[in-house]
Amino acid sequence: MPVNQSTTVALALCGSLALGLTGTALAVDPVAAPKPRPVAAPSPNVTARLGLLGSLGNTLALATGIVRDARAARPDLAKLKTMQRQLSDEGTRLHGFARAEAQQTPANPKNKKKDAAGDVKADLDQLTQAVTKLLGDLAAGNVAAVTADVTQVLAILTKMLTDVPKVAPGGLPAPLPPLPVGQ
């Protein structure tokens, strides 16, 4: 191919266009990516406390969801039974976190945290019984008993809000929000 002025101009334009499209990536050495800073893993105390808080929140959300759906105009019993199973599973997790939190502090005669974990377990057992009774009365169509059962479930949840913080060292972040009783 003969090289003439038009060929040289065409090659220069093509080179300019290629450089313009690729930017300065071809013209400049690539800069090394910054190294990520190491992130320290959270301490077991923080992880356990986060687990306790999360599980408490899930338990409260499931129980209040059951109460809300039970008070609906046309409650779906199959959905409520599913929520009851989820509540039972979450209660088991909550008790496990409470027990782990209580065991992080060495036992001594003044250590009430071990008893607080037992109180959480008792609250969860009462909650399970109250929800079971609520769903049984709902299936039977006993409206007066459903109203009383709803009040009982909310009372147990309120008691849990005072018992669970006793387990965590230093308590849980305050203030804990009040339950929407009577809504």
mmCIF file of C-alpha atoms in Angstrom:
data_model
loop_
_atom_site.group_PDB
_atom_site.id
_atom_site.type_symbol
_atom_site.label_atom_id
_atom_site.label_comp_id
_atom_site.label_asym_id
_atom_site.label_seq_id
_atom_site.Cartn_x
_atom_site.Cartn_y
_atom_site.Cartn_z
ATOM 1 C CA MET A 1 0.000 0.000 0.000
ATOM 2 C CA PRO A 2 1.437 3.333 -0.956
ATOM 3 C CA VAL A 3 1.770 5.829 1.885
ATOM 4 C CA ASN A 4 0.611 9.264 0.966
ATOM 5 C CA GLN A 5 -0.662 12.266 2.784
ATOM 6 C CA SER A 6 -4.333 11.155 2.853
ATOM 7 C CA THR A 7 -3.387 7.738 4.282
ATOM 8 C CA THR A 8 -1.319 9.390 6.997
ATOM 9 C CA VAL A 9 -4.161 11.737 7.886
ATOM 10 C CA ALA A 10 -6.637 8.825 7.983
ATOM 11 C CA LEU A 11 -4.348 6.826 10.287
ATOM 12 C CA ALA A 12 -3.892 9.823 12.584
ATOM 13 C CA LEU A 13 -7.675 10.349 12.766
ATOM 14 C CA CYS A 14 -8.274 6.680 13.523
ATOM 15 C CA GLY A 15 -5.630 6.767 16.266
ATOM 16 C CA SER A 16 -7.170 9.926 17.748
ATOM 17 C CA LEU A 17 -10.614 8.405 17.666
ATOM 18 C CA ALA A 18 -9.390 5.200 19.357
ATOM 19 C CA LEU A 19 -7.580 7.199 22.029
ATOM 20 C CA GLY A 20 -10.646 9.389 22.562
ATOM 21 C CA LEU A 21 -12.929 6.390 22.963
ATOM 22 C CA THR A 22 -10.688 4.529 25.367
ATOM 23 C CA GLY A 23 -9.808 7.622 27.327
ATOM 24 C CA THR A 24 -6.493 7.848 29.019
ATOM 25 C CA ALA A 25 -6.496 4.190 29.940
ATOM 26 C CA LEU A 26 -4.083 3.331 27.153
ATOM 27 C CA ALA A 27 -1.915 6.394 27.619
ATOM 28 C CA VAL A 28 -1.376 6.171 31.389
ATOM 29 C CA ASP A 29 -0.185 3.310 33.579
ATOM 30 C CA PRO A 30 -3.074 1.930 35.602
ATOM 31 C CA VAL A 31 -3.145 2.975 39.240
ATOM 32 C CA ALA A 32 -3.165 0.167 41.741
ATOM 33 C CA ALA A 33 -6.504 -0.267 43.472
ATOM 34 C CA PRO A 34 -6.456 0.873 47.082
ATOM 35 C CA LYS A 35 -6.048 -1.910 49.575
ATOM 36 C CA PRO A 36 -9.115 -2.490 51.723
ATOM 37 C CA ARG A 37 -8.620 -1.686 55.357
ATOM 38 C CA PRO A 38 -9.000 -4.650 57.655
ATOM 39 C CA VAL A 39 -12.219 -4.599 59.627
ATOM 40 C CA ALA A 40 -12.128 -6.058 63.084
ATOM 41 C CA ALA A 41 -14.682 -8.741 63.752
ATOM 42 C CA PRO A 42 -17.237 -7.722 66.348
ATOM 43 C CA SER A 43 -16.673 -9.124 69.783
ATOM 44 C CA PRO A 44 -18.800 -12.079 70.870
ATOM 45 C CA ASN A 45 -20.551 -9.807 73.365
ATOM 46 C CA VAL A 46 -21.691 -7.475 70.582
ATOM 47 C CA THR A 47 -22.782 -10.374 68.396
ATOM 48 C CA ALA A 48 -24.765 -11.956 71.225
ATOM 49 C CA ARG A 49 -26.400 -8.648 72.125
ATOM 50 C CA LEU A 50 -27.352 -8.022 68.478
ATOM 51 C CA GLY A 51 -28.807 -11.523 68.303
ATOM 52 C CA LEU A 52 -30.801 -10.907 71.471
ATOM 53 C CA LEU A 53 -32.157 -7.593 70.182
ATOM 54 C CA GLY A 54 -32.993 -9.004 66.762
ATOM 55 C CA SER A 55 -34.721 -12.033 68.177
ATOM 56 C CA LEU A 56 -36.711 -9.906 70.634
ATOM 57 C CA GLY A 57 -37.803 -7.669 67.760
ATOM 58 C CA ASN A 58 -38.830 -10.653 65.636
ATOM 59 C CA THR A 59 -40.756 -12.170 68.539
ATOM 60 C CA LEU A 60 -42.612 -8.923 69.190
ATOM 61 C CA ALA A 61 -43.352 -8.457 65.492
ATOM 62 C CA LEU A 62 -44.708 -11.988 65.075
ATOM 63 C CA ALA A 63 -46.843 -11.868 68.224
ATOM 64 C CA THR A 64 -48.324 -8.466 67.417
ATOM 65 C CA GLY A 65 -48.900 -9.649 63.850
ATOM 66 C CA ILE A 66 -50.863 -12.621 65.182
ATOM 67 C CA VAL A 67 -52.923 -10.318 67.404
ATOM 68 C CA ARG A 68 -53.561 -7.896 64.542
ATOM 69 C CA ASP A 69 -54.570 -10.654 62.111
ATOM 70 C CA ALA A 70 -56.737 -12.376 64.741
ATOM 71 C CA ARG A 71 -58.705 -9.161 65.185
ATOM 72 C CA ALA A 72 -59.295 -8.800 61.428
ATOM 73 C CA ALA A 73 -62.796 -9.059 60.003
ATOM 74 C CA ARG A 74 -61.969 -12.390 58.348
ATOM 75 C CA PRO A 75 -58.905 -13.939 59.991
ATOM 76 C CA ASP A 76 -56.978 -16.521 57.995
ATOM 77 C CA LEU A 77 -56.422 -19.447 60.396
ATOM 78 C CA ALA A 78 -53.893 -21.160 58.129
ATOM 79 C CA LYS A 79 -51.756 -18.006 58.026
ATOM 80 C CA LEU A 80 -52.107 -17.597 61.792
ATOM 81 C CA LYS A 81 -50.971 -21.192 62.391
ATOM 82 C CA THR A 82 -47.917 -20.555 60.207
ATOM 83 C CA MET A 83 -47.158 -17.402 62.185
ATOM 84 C CA GLN A 84 -47.584 -19.381 65.406
ATOM 85 C CA ARG A 85 -44.946 -21.899 64.255
ATOM 86 C CA GLN A 86 -42.618 -19.036 63.328
ATOM 87 C CA LEU A 87 -43.224 -17.488 66.753
ATOM 88 C CA SER A 88 -42.344 -20.774 68.433
ATOM 89 C CA ASP A 89 -39.103 -21.034 66.450
ATOM 90 C CA GLU A 90 -38.200 -17.422 67.201
ATOM 91 C CA GLY A 91 -38.977 -17.963 70.883
ATOM 92 C CA THR A 92 -36.498 -20.833 70.943
ATOM 93 C CA ARG A 93 -33.870 -18.566 69.382
ATOM 94 C CA LEU A 94 -34.641 -15.755 71.836
ATOM 95 C CA HIS A 95 -34.264 -18.085 74.793
ATOM 96 C CA GLY A 96 -30.956 -19.346 73.402
ATOM 97 C CA PHE A 97 -29.632 -15.788 73.084
ATOM 98 C CA ALA A 98 -30.887 -14.905 76.569
ATOM 99 C CA ARG A 99 -29.213 -17.964 78.046
ATOM 100 C CA ALA A 100 -25.950 -17.154 76.210
ATOM 101 C CA GLU A 101 -26.044 -13.572 77.497
ATOM 102 C CA ALA A 102 -26.661 -14.744 81.055
ATOM 103 C CA GLN A 103 -23.757 -17.194 80.897
ATOM 104 C CA GLN A 104 -21.252 -14.537 79.836
ATOM 105 C CA THR A 105 -21.195 -13.120 83.350
ATOM 106 C CA PRO A 106 -19.595 -15.323 86.014
ATOM 107 C CA ALA A 107 -22.046 -16.773 88.474
ATOM 108 C CA ASN A 108 -22.162 -15.359 91.976
ATOM 109 C CA PRO A 109 -24.878 -15.054 94.626
ATOM 110 C CA LYS A 110 -25.744 -11.543 93.452
ATOM 111 C CA ASN A 111 -25.993 -12.548 89.786
ATOM 112 C CA LYS A 112 -29.652 -12.228 88.874
ATOM 113 C CA LYS A 113 -29.007 -12.682 85.144
ATOM 114 C CA LYS A 114 -29.330 -16.457 85.400
ATOM 115 C CA ASP A 115 -32.790 -15.971 86.905
ATOM 116 C CA ALA A 116 -33.614 -13.415 84.210
ATOM 117 C CA ALA A 117 -32.965 -16.023 81.508
ATOM 118 C CA GLY A 118 -35.432 -18.284 83.327
ATOM 119 C CA ASP A 119 -37.915 -15.406 83.437
ATOM 120 C CA VAL A 120 -37.577 -14.984 79.664
ATOM 121 C CA LYS A 121 -38.231 -18.713 79.220
ATOM 122 C CA ALA A 122 -41.312 -18.483 81.466
ATOM 123 C CA ASP A 123 -42.568 -15.488 79.471
ATOM 124 C CA LEU A 124 -42.078 -17.379 76.213
ATOM 125 C CA ASP A 125 -43.952 -20.391 77.587
ATOM 126 C CA GLN A 126 -46.834 -18.148 78.691
ATOM 127 C CA LEU A 127 -46.831 -16.448 75.289
ATOM 128 C CA THR A 128 -46.999 -19.789 73.505
ATOM 129 C CA GLN A 129 -49.929 -20.903 75.669
ATOM 130 C CA ALA A 130 -51.757 -17.593 75.224
ATOM 131 C CA VAL A 131 -51.357 -17.634 71.434
ATOM 132 C CA THR A 132 -52.517 -21.257 71.292
ATOM 133 C CA LYS A 133 -55.581 -20.342 73.361
ATOM 134 C CA LEU A 134 -56.211 -17.296 71.157
ATOM 135 C CA LEU A 135 -56.180 -19.372 67.986
ATOM 136 C CA GLY A 136 -58.367 -22.041 69.587
ATOM 137 C CA ASP A 137 -60.957 -19.456 70.640
ATOM 138 C CA LEU A 138 -60.759 -17.849 67.220
ATOM 139 C CA ALA A 139 -61.423 -21.187 65.512
ATOM 140 C CA ALA A 140 -64.371 -21.782 67.874
ATOM 141 C CA GLY A 141 -65.790 -18.330 67.086
ATOM 142 C CA ASN A 142 -65.754 -17.203 70.716
ATOM 143 C CA VAL A 143 -65.423 -13.427 70.225
ATOM 144 C CA ALA A 144 -65.442 -12.522 73.916
ATOM 145 C CA ALA A 145 -62.645 -14.993 74.668
ATOM 146 C CA VAL A 146 -60.608 -13.722 71.687
ATOM 147 C CA THR A 147 -60.730 -10.199 73.109
ATOM 148 C CA ALA A 148 -59.528 -11.438 76.499
ATOM 149 C CA ASP A 149 -56.820 -13.538 74.834
ATOM 150 C CA VAL A 150 -55.558 -10.530 72.880
ATOM 151 C CA THR A 151 -55.279 -8.563 76.114
ATOM 152 C CA GLN A 152 -53.363 -11.435 77.723
ATOM 153 C CA VAL A 153 -50.919 -11.734 74.800
ATOM 154 C CA LEU A 154 -50.215 -7.992 74.930
ATOM 155 C CA ALA A 155 -49.669 -8.162 78.710
ATOM 156 C CA ILE A 156 -47.134 -10.975 78.261
ATOM 157 C CA LEU A 157 -45.326 -9.012 75.550
ATOM 158 C CA THR A 158 -45.152 -5.996 77.844
ATOM 159 C CA LYS A 159 -43.686 -8.187 80.584
ATOM 160 C CA MET A 160 -41.119 -9.522 78.106
ATOM 161 C CA LEU A 161 -40.040 -5.955 77.386
ATOM 162 C CA THR A 162 -39.034 -5.639 81.030
ATOM 163 C CA ASP A 163 -37.567 -9.139 81.485
ATOM 164 C CA VAL A 164 -35.343 -9.401 78.387
ATOM 165 C CA PRO A 165 -33.265 -6.262 79.167
ATOM 166 C CA LYS A 166 -32.363 -7.745 82.563
ATOM 167 C CA VAL A 167 -30.412 -10.477 80.783
ATOM 168 C CA ALA A 168 -28.111 -8.207 78.761
ATOM 169 C CA PRO A 169 -25.087 -6.773 80.566
ATOM 170 C CA GLY A 170 -25.808 -3.116 81.131
ATOM 171 C CA GLY A 171 -29.347 -3.589 79.829
ATOM 172 C CA LEU A 172 -30.627 -2.949 76.348
ATOM 173 C CA PRO A 173 -30.731 0.464 74.726
ATOM 174 C CA ALA A 174 -33.375 2.649 76.305
ATOM 175 C CA PRO A 175 -36.064 3.663 75.888
ATOM 176 C CA LEU A 176 -37.850 0.638 74.553
ATOM 177 C CA PRO A 177 -40.969 1.598 72.631
ATOM 178 C CA PRO A 178 -44.332 0.941 74.278
ATOM 179 C CA LEU A 179 -46.622 -1.666 72.798
ATOM 180 C CA PRO A 180 -49.704 -0.442 70.972
ATOM 181 C CA VAL A 181 -52.207 -1.744 73.530
ATOM 182 C CA GLY A 182 -55.874 -1.423 72.579
ATOM 183 C CA GLN A 183 -55.367 -0.543 68.919
#
